């Protein structure tokens, strides 16, 4: 009923009050902002005040004059409201414009409030524009919309624009406290905070949710009952998930996820809520940004306490992982699995990576997800680093670049007992004693290769067999095996792009068993050089020639063939193949641009 009853829009209400007191009113106003923030309410209050016969010194309506009483009783002939969402045709606007010709019987102005004005059709906007350009002196238009960008610029340029702000959580909580006290309800601050967050910045939504919660709780609005009524996840779950992630307790997190999903909570809702929680914890790491957390003071204190236990790097990576899950959640066919994998990744952020004792770079194997120590009677003094080192897959050297196959490599694979006189070795890790028979290393060589993601998962090379063969091969044989190798490489995401570029390498046999690969650019040459031992070993096995050698060379300028466009390729086919030319003419084939 008054401007003071409008919550969270003090700047706008003060401006409107001053305009009423000074008597400097515009002929058109545009109120825009999100839903439920008071646009239509302010429009009605403003229409009542400018028609009041005895306005107060503060710029409010007196509530006692005939105009104010007529407005309160809903019988005022000076105020017209049009819902453009359901009356958006040109005939509705024309009928409204007819009313502008009649001057007010009581009061000073005729006020036309058009709600959801962006829903008007183009023809209706054009019919309205003429009156808006030259309005009568006694007419004021108040337009309200949630989507200002859909209104014609010619309409916007003739209005005074007032942008309404979203309600803050604290403003909503303060207003709900006043409503609860007037209605005689008891409440908990945490319960009102849940309602304010659920309202998402809209006071109308907040009041509706508050009324629903008050009915469910029978006047005693508690935190537990509000969570049950609104089906909202308890923030305690998010605090627990983050604490468990810091300790890498994946199993406990999976138990929490299962309980929440069993209660009917959506996985996407859970991920979004956890992302908002991590964002609040990140804001709580700095006292300057703590005020950006839209929550009660008690909740901010809890965020600050958890922030002390979290490294900023952990929070950044967790936000990135959760955001990626949110982007792919709708497209996922197995949403539960996506949520569980996401939380596993979050729980692994602080877990140390497995070390690679071979010294050839970081190991890309998956971390141990469910790690439990096996309790034994013997004391276990093994450190975490020793466990990781002991669990590393053994690595074997690749063939030498300048020789067919190095003697050391061949001996270590074909005759492992000769490389080490010890027949059996015992490794202790995490309380578990494992015996490895070195005589079995040769037979298990292929299985160990599959575990290393750096190698081609589809290529199982038998060095001993290839070393004893010396079959002849042609350019076609070499090209066929090269393309077959590239196709197998494409199944590995890490080298998929390289495999596609290797398809264009020109190959030729110089003199069996020697071959030459001509590469078009230095970048591709360097990439192939790094994996050249593997390439040579693979081709040696496929070509059944243990003496196979491959030399890389950068192509000269005249050796680089210009790539034909689709139209040029079609023209070449026509020129070289008369049958294809007749086929093209018969079907009238053309290259699609």
mmCIF file of N, CA and C in Angstrom, residues 153-239:
data_model
loop_
_atom_site.group_PDB
_atom_site.id
_atom_site.type_symbol
_atom_site.label_atom_id
_atom_site.label_comp_id
_atom_site.label_asym_id
_atom_site.label_seq_id
_atom_site.Cartn_x
_atom_site.Cartn_y
_atom_site.Cartn_z
ATOM 1 N N UNK A 153 13.302 -0.699 -29.523
ATOM 2 C CA UNK A 153 14.108 0.457 -29.070
ATOM 3 C C UNK A 153 13.347 1.772 -29.132
ATOM 4 N N UNK A 154 12.430 1.910 -30.077
ATOM 5 C CA UNK A 154 11.646 3.151 -30.169
ATOM 6 C C UNK A 154 10.728 3.321 -28.966
ATOM 7 N N UNK A 155 10.310 2.240 -28.345
ATOM 8 C CA UNK A 155 9.500 2.317 -27.128
ATOM 9 C C UNK A 155 10.378 2.662 -25.936
ATOM 10 N N UNK A 156 11.530 1.985 -25.848
ATOM 11 C CA UNK A 156 12.425 2.198 -24.706
ATOM 12 C C UNK A 156 12.930 3.634 -24.654
ATOM 13 N N UNK A 157 13.212 4.212 -25.821
ATOM 14 C CA UNK A 157 13.783 5.569 -25.855
ATOM 15 C C UNK A 157 12.801 6.623 -25.363
ATOM 16 N N UNK A 158 11.525 6.306 -25.254
ATOM 17 C CA UNK A 158 10.513 7.278 -24.822
ATOM 18 C C UNK A 158 10.063 7.033 -23.386
ATOM 19 N N UNK A 159 10.795 6.196 -22.641
ATOM 20 C CA UNK A 159 10.419 5.860 -21.265
ATOM 21 C C UNK A 159 11.561 6.171 -20.313
ATOM 22 N N UNK A 160 11.178 6.488 -19.083
ATOM 23 C CA UNK A 160 12.154 6.510 -18.002
ATOM 24 C C UNK A 160 12.311 5.077 -17.495
ATOM 25 N N UNK A 161 13.539 4.584 -17.468
ATOM 26 C CA UNK A 161 13.793 3.165 -17.184
ATOM 27 C C UNK A 161 14.225 2.999 -15.734
ATOM 28 N N UNK A 162 13.566 2.094 -15.051
ATOM 29 C CA UNK A 162 13.902 1.762 -13.663
ATOM 30 C C UNK A 162 14.215 0.264 -13.614
ATOM 31 N N UNK A 163 15.464 -0.053 -13.290
ATOM 32 C CA UNK A 163 15.897 -1.442 -13.197
ATOM 33 C C UNK A 163 15.788 -1.914 -11.750
ATOM 34 N N UNK A 164 14.949 -2.896 -11.520
ATOM 35 C CA UNK A 164 14.748 -3.450 -10.178
ATOM 36 C C UNK A 164 15.809 -4.515 -9.899
ATOM 37 N N UNK A 165 16.308 -4.516 -8.693
ATOM 38 C CA UNK A 165 17.357 -5.457 -8.300
ATOM 39 C C UNK A 165 16.756 -6.745 -7.748
ATOM 40 N N UNK A 166 17.539 -7.812 -7.851
ATOM 41 C CA UNK A 166 17.153 -9.065 -7.213
ATOM 42 C C UNK A 166 17.241 -8.909 -5.695
ATOM 43 N N UNK A 167 16.362 -9.588 -5.016
ATOM 44 C CA UNK A 167 16.371 -9.542 -3.560
ATOM 45 C C UNK A 167 17.559 -10.333 -3.021
ATOM 46 N N UNK A 168 18.235 -9.774 -2.059
ATOM 47 C CA UNK A 168 19.298 -10.518 -1.397
ATOM 48 C C UNK A 168 18.685 -11.469 -0.370
ATOM 49 N N UNK A 169 19.434 -12.504 -0.028
ATOM 50 C CA UNK A 169 18.944 -13.477 0.953
ATOM 51 C C UNK A 169 18.659 -12.801 2.290
ATOM 52 N N UNK A 170 19.521 -11.870 2.668
ATOM 53 C CA UNK A 170 19.327 -11.215 3.964
ATOM 54 C C UNK A 170 18.078 -10.345 3.963
ATOM 55 N N UNK A 171 17.786 -9.648 2.852
ATOM 56 C CA UNK A 171 16.564 -8.836 2.767
ATOM 57 C C UNK A 171 15.325 -9.709 2.880
ATOM 58 N N UNK A 172 15.346 -10.855 2.209
ATOM 59 C CA UNK A 172 14.192 -11.754 2.271
ATOM 60 C C UNK A 172 14.006 -12.276 3.692
ATOM 61 N N UNK A 173 15.125 -12.662 4.337
ATOM 62 C CA UNK A 173 15.030 -13.183 5.702
ATOM 63 C C UNK A 173 14.449 -12.130 6.643
ATOM 64 N N UNK A 174 14.913 -10.895 6.526
ATOM 65 C CA UNK A 174 14.405 -9.832 7.402
ATOM 66 C C UNK A 174 12.913 -9.598 7.195
ATOM 67 N N UNK A 175 12.482 -9.632 5.929
ATOM 68 C CA UNK A 175 11.058 -9.417 5.664
ATOM 69 C C UNK A 175 10.223 -10.588 6.183
ATOM 70 N N UNK A 176 10.718 -11.818 6.012
ATOM 71 C CA UNK A 176 9.971 -12.975 6.495
ATOM 72 C C UNK A 176 9.888 -12.983 8.017
ATOM 73 N N UNK A 177 10.912 -12.479 8.665
ATOM 74 C CA UNK A 177 10.848 -12.375 10.131
ATOM 75 C C UNK A 177 9.710 -11.449 10.555
ATOM 76 N N UNK A 178 9.579 -10.314 9.842
ATOM 77 C CA UNK A 178 8.485 -9.399 10.159
ATOM 78 C C UNK A 178 7.119 -10.015 9.909
ATOM 79 N N UNK A 179 6.999 -10.762 8.818
ATOM 80 C CA UNK A 179 5.721 -11.425 8.528
ATOM 81 C C UNK A 179 5.411 -12.465 9.600
ATOM 82 N N UNK A 180 6.435 -13.244 9.992
ATOM 83 C CA UNK A 180 6.213 -14.281 11.008
ATOM 84 C C UNK A 180 5.792 -13.677 12.341
ATOM 85 N N UNK A 181 6.388 -12.559 12.714
ATOM 86 C CA UNK A 181 6.022 -11.921 13.982
ATOM 87 C C UNK A 181 4.599 -11.376 13.944
ATOM 88 N N UNK A 182 4.206 -10.824 12.785
ATOM 89 C CA UNK A 182 2.834 -10.311 12.685
ATOM 90 C C UNK A 182 1.810 -11.439 12.714
ATOM 91 N N UNK A 183 2.162 -12.574 12.137
ATOM 92 C CA UNK A 183 1.235 -13.708 12.099
ATOM 93 C C UNK A 183 1.304 -14.574 13.344
ATOM 94 N N UNK A 184 2.279 -14.300 14.221
ATOM 95 C CA UNK A 184 2.394 -15.079 15.444
ATOM 96 C C UNK A 184 3.050 -16.428 15.255
ATOM 97 N N UNK A 185 3.912 -16.572 14.221
ATOM 98 C CA UNK A 185 4.609 -17.834 13.968
ATOM 99 C C UNK A 185 5.946 -17.825 14.698
ATOM 100 N N UNK A 186 6.363 -19.001 15.147
ATOM 101 C CA UNK A 186 7.720 -19.175 15.653
ATOM 102 C C UNK A 186 8.583 -19.752 14.530
ATOM 103 N N UNK A 187 9.876 -19.439 14.559
ATOM 104 C CA UNK A 187 10.725 -19.830 13.423
ATOM 105 C C UNK A 187 12.162 -19.994 13.894
ATOM 106 N N UNK A 188 12.932 -20.704 13.059
ATOM 107 C CA UNK A 188 14.380 -20.816 13.227
ATOM 108 C C UNK A 188 15.058 -20.071 12.092
ATOM 109 N N UNK A 189 16.160 -19.407 12.405
ATOM 110 C CA UNK A 189 16.857 -18.620 11.377
ATOM 111 C C UNK A 189 17.304 -19.504 10.208
ATOM 112 N N UNK A 190 17.755 -20.731 10.499
ATOM 113 C CA UNK A 190 18.194 -21.620 9.418
ATOM 114 C C UNK A 190 17.043 -21.976 8.486
ATOM 115 N N UNK A 191 15.837 -22.097 9.046
ATOM 116 C CA UNK A 191 14.668 -22.414 8.213
ATOM 117 C C UNK A 191 14.350 -21.264 7.266
ATOM 118 N N UNK A 192 14.399 -20.041 7.769
ATOM 119 C CA UNK A 192 14.148 -18.882 6.900
ATOM 120 C C UNK A 192 15.240 -18.730 5.859
ATOM 121 N N UNK A 193 16.456 -19.116 6.214
ATOM 122 C CA UNK A 193 17.551 -19.043 5.244
ATOM 123 C C UNK A 193 17.322 -20.021 4.091
ATOM 124 N N UNK A 194 16.805 -21.219 4.385
ATOM 125 C CA UNK A 194 16.492 -22.185 3.327
ATOM 126 C C UNK A 194 15.399 -21.637 2.416
ATOM 127 N N UNK A 195 14.380 -21.020 2.994
ATOM 128 C CA UNK A 195 13.293 -20.451 2.191
ATOM 129 C C UNK A 195 13.816 -19.321 1.304
ATOM 130 N N UNK A 196 14.685 -18.481 1.859
ATOM 131 C CA UNK A 196 15.227 -17.360 1.085
ATOM 132 C C UNK A 196 16.087 -17.851 -0.075
ATOM 133 N N UNK A 197 16.884 -18.892 0.147
ATOM 134 C CA UNK A 197 17.702 -19.430 -0.941
ATOM 135 C C UNK A 197 16.833 -20.108 -2.002
ATOM 136 N N UNK A 198 15.779 -20.778 -1.563
ATOM 137 C CA UNK A 198 14.861 -21.434 -2.495
ATOM 138 C C UNK A 198 14.132 -20.409 -3.359
ATOM 139 N N UNK A 199 13.869 -19.203 -2.839
ATOM 140 C CA UNK A 199 13.147 -18.178 -3.581
ATOM 141 C C UNK A 199 13.957 -17.613 -4.734
ATOM 142 N N UNK A 200 15.292 -17.747 -4.672
ATOM 143 C CA UNK A 200 16.158 -17.307 -5.774
ATOM 144 C C UNK A 200 15.960 -15.839 -6.129
ATOM 145 N N UNK A 201 15.915 -14.981 -5.109
ATOM 146 C CA UNK A 201 15.889 -13.548 -5.346
ATOM 147 C C UNK A 201 14.522 -12.951 -5.581
ATOM 148 N N UNK A 202 13.442 -13.733 -5.498
ATOM 149 C CA UNK A 202 12.087 -13.218 -5.713
ATOM 150 C C UNK A 202 11.299 -13.170 -4.417
ATOM 151 N N UNK A 203 10.813 -11.983 -4.047
ATOM 152 C CA UNK A 203 10.058 -11.868 -2.801
ATOM 153 C C UNK A 203 8.707 -12.555 -2.909
ATOM 154 N N UNK A 204 8.081 -12.501 -4.073
ATOM 155 C CA UNK A 204 6.794 -13.170 -4.232
ATOM 156 C C UNK A 204 6.937 -14.676 -4.025
ATOM 157 N N UNK A 205 7.998 -15.259 -4.613
ATOM 158 C CA UNK A 205 8.244 -16.684 -4.417
ATOM 159 C C UNK A 205 8.541 -16.986 -2.953
ATOM 160 N N UNK A 206 9.272 -16.089 -2.298
ATOM 161 C CA UNK A 206 9.608 -16.306 -0.893
ATOM 162 C C UNK A 206 8.358 -16.327 -0.020
ATOM 163 N N UNK A 207 7.431 -15.433 -0.282
ATOM 164 C CA UNK A 207 6.198 -15.396 0.507
ATOM 165 C C UNK A 207 5.344 -16.635 0.241
ATOM 166 N N UNK A 208 5.315 -17.093 -0.997
ATOM 167 C CA UNK A 208 4.544 -18.298 -1.317
ATOM 168 C C UNK A 208 5.139 -19.518 -0.609
ATOM 169 N N UNK A 209 6.466 -19.644 -0.654
ATOM 170 C CA UNK A 209 7.126 -20.774 0.008
ATOM 171 C C UNK A 209 6.949 -20.674 1.523
ATOM 172 N N UNK A 210 7.024 -19.464 2.045
ATOM 173 C CA UNK A 210 6.839 -19.263 3.485
ATOM 174 C C UNK A 210 5.436 -19.680 3.917
ATOM 175 N N UNK A 211 4.431 -19.324 3.127
ATOM 176 C CA UNK A 211 3.055 -19.705 3.442
ATOM 177 C C UNK A 211 2.897 -21.222 3.409
ATOM 178 N N UNK A 212 3.530 -21.880 2.414
ATOM 179 C CA UNK A 212 3.474 -23.340 2.318
ATOM 180 C C UNK A 212 4.147 -23.987 3.524
ATOM 181 N N UNK A 213 5.329 -23.473 3.897
ATOM 182 C CA UNK A 213 6.050 -24.040 5.038
ATOM 183 C C UNK A 213 5.302 -23.816 6.342
ATOM 184 N N UNK A 214 4.667 -22.646 6.490
ATOM 185 C CA UNK A 214 3.915 -22.358 7.715
ATOM 186 C C UNK A 214 2.729 -23.301 7.863
ATOM 187 N N UNK A 215 2.083 -23.642 6.743
ATOM 188 C CA UNK A 215 0.960 -24.576 6.804
ATOM 189 C C UNK A 215 1.440 -25.974 7.173
ATOM 190 N N UNK A 216 2.573 -26.386 6.606
ATOM 191 C CA UNK A 216 3.098 -27.718 6.896
ATOM 192 C C UNK A 216 3.570 -27.820 8.341
ATOM 193 N N UNK A 217 4.210 -26.763 8.839
ATOM 194 C CA UNK A 217 4.780 -26.793 10.189
ATOM 195 C C UNK A 217 3.777 -26.382 11.258
ATOM 196 N N UNK A 218 2.564 -25.961 10.848
ATOM 197 C CA UNK A 218 1.523 -25.529 11.783
ATOM 198 C C UNK A 218 1.992 -24.403 12.694
ATOM 199 N N UNK A 219 2.673 -23.428 12.078
ATOM 200 C CA UNK A 219 3.061 -22.239 12.817
ATOM 201 C C UNK A 219 4.408 -22.316 13.487
ATOM 202 N N UNK A 220 5.011 -23.513 13.579
ATOM 203 C CA UNK A 220 6.336 -23.659 14.184
ATOM 204 C C UNK A 220 7.317 -24.043 13.070
ATOM 205 N N UNK A 221 7.935 -23.045 12.480
ATOM 206 C CA UNK A 221 8.758 -23.248 11.288
ATOM 207 C C UNK A 221 10.159 -23.642 11.730
ATOM 208 N N UNK A 222 10.478 -24.938 11.608
ATOM 209 C CA UNK A 222 11.789 -25.455 12.005
ATOM 210 C C UNK A 222 12.588 -25.853 10.772
ATOM 211 N N UNK A 223 13.883 -25.982 10.963
ATOM 212 C CA UNK A 223 14.791 -26.302 9.858
ATOM 213 C C UNK A 223 14.495 -27.684 9.275
ATOM 214 N N UNK A 224 14.314 -28.683 10.138
ATOM 215 C CA UNK A 224 14.077 -30.042 9.654
ATOM 216 C C UNK A 224 12.773 -30.151 8.888
ATOM 217 N N UNK A 225 11.724 -29.497 9.376
ATOM 218 C CA UNK A 225 10.423 -29.586 8.708
ATOM 219 C C UNK A 225 10.432 -28.850 7.376
ATOM 220 N N UNK A 226 11.155 -27.752 7.295
ATOM 221 C CA UNK A 226 11.248 -27.027 6.025
ATOM 222 C C UNK A 226 11.984 -27.860 4.985
ATOM 223 N N UNK A 227 13.066 -28.524 5.400
ATOM 224 C CA UNK A 227 13.781 -29.407 4.469
ATOM 225 C C UNK A 227 12.876 -30.531 3.979
ATOM 226 N N UNK A 228 12.077 -31.087 4.875
ATOM 227 C CA UNK A 228 11.175 -32.172 4.493
ATOM 228 C C UNK A 228 10.075 -31.678 3.580
ATOM 229 N N UNK A 229 9.546 -30.501 3.863
ATOM 230 C CA UNK A 229 8.433 -29.980 3.069
ATOM 231 C C UNK A 229 8.881 -29.552 1.675
ATOM 232 N N UNK A 230 10.030 -28.909 1.585
ATOM 233 C CA UNK A 230 10.500 -28.383 0.298
ATOM 234 C C UNK A 230 11.369 -29.382 -0.465
ATOM 235 N N UNK A 231 11.657 -30.530 0.159
ATOM 236 C CA UNK A 231 12.513 -31.553 -0.472
ATOM 237 C C UNK A 231 13.856 -30.949 -0.884
ATOM 238 N N UNK A 232 14.511 -30.307 0.077
ATOM 239 C CA UNK A 232 15.785 -29.637 -0.144
ATOM 240 C C UNK A 232 16.883 -30.450 0.529
ATOM 241 N N UNK A 233 18.024 -30.546 -0.119
ATOM 242 C CA UNK A 233 19.166 -31.263 0.462
ATOM 243 C C UNK A 233 19.716 -30.498 1.654
ATOM 244 N N UNK A 234 19.970 -31.224 2.711
ATOM 245 C CA UNK A 234 20.566 -30.623 3.897
ATOM 246 C C UNK A 234 22.008 -30.213 3.585
ATOM 247 N N UNK A 235 22.370 -28.990 3.953
ATOM 248 C CA UNK A 235 23.732 -28.513 3.709
ATOM 249 C C UNK A 235 24.768 -29.357 4.430
ATOM 250 N N UNK A 236 24.357 -30.081 5.462
ATOM 251 C CA UNK A 236 25.290 -30.931 6.195
ATOM 252 C C UNK A 236 25.890 -32.007 5.284
ATOM 253 N N UNK A 237 25.107 -32.455 4.287
ATOM 254 C CA UNK A 237 25.627 -33.450 3.347
ATOM 255 C C UNK A 237 26.807 -32.899 2.553
ATOM 256 N N UNK A 238 26.704 -31.646 2.147
ATOM 257 C CA UNK A 238 27.788 -31.031 1.376
ATOM 258 C C UNK A 238 29.042 -30.871 2.232
ATOM 259 N N UNK A 239 28.872 -30.458 3.472
ATOM 260 C CA UNK A 239 30.026 -30.344 4.366
ATOM 261 C C UNK A 239 30.699 -31.704 4.547
#
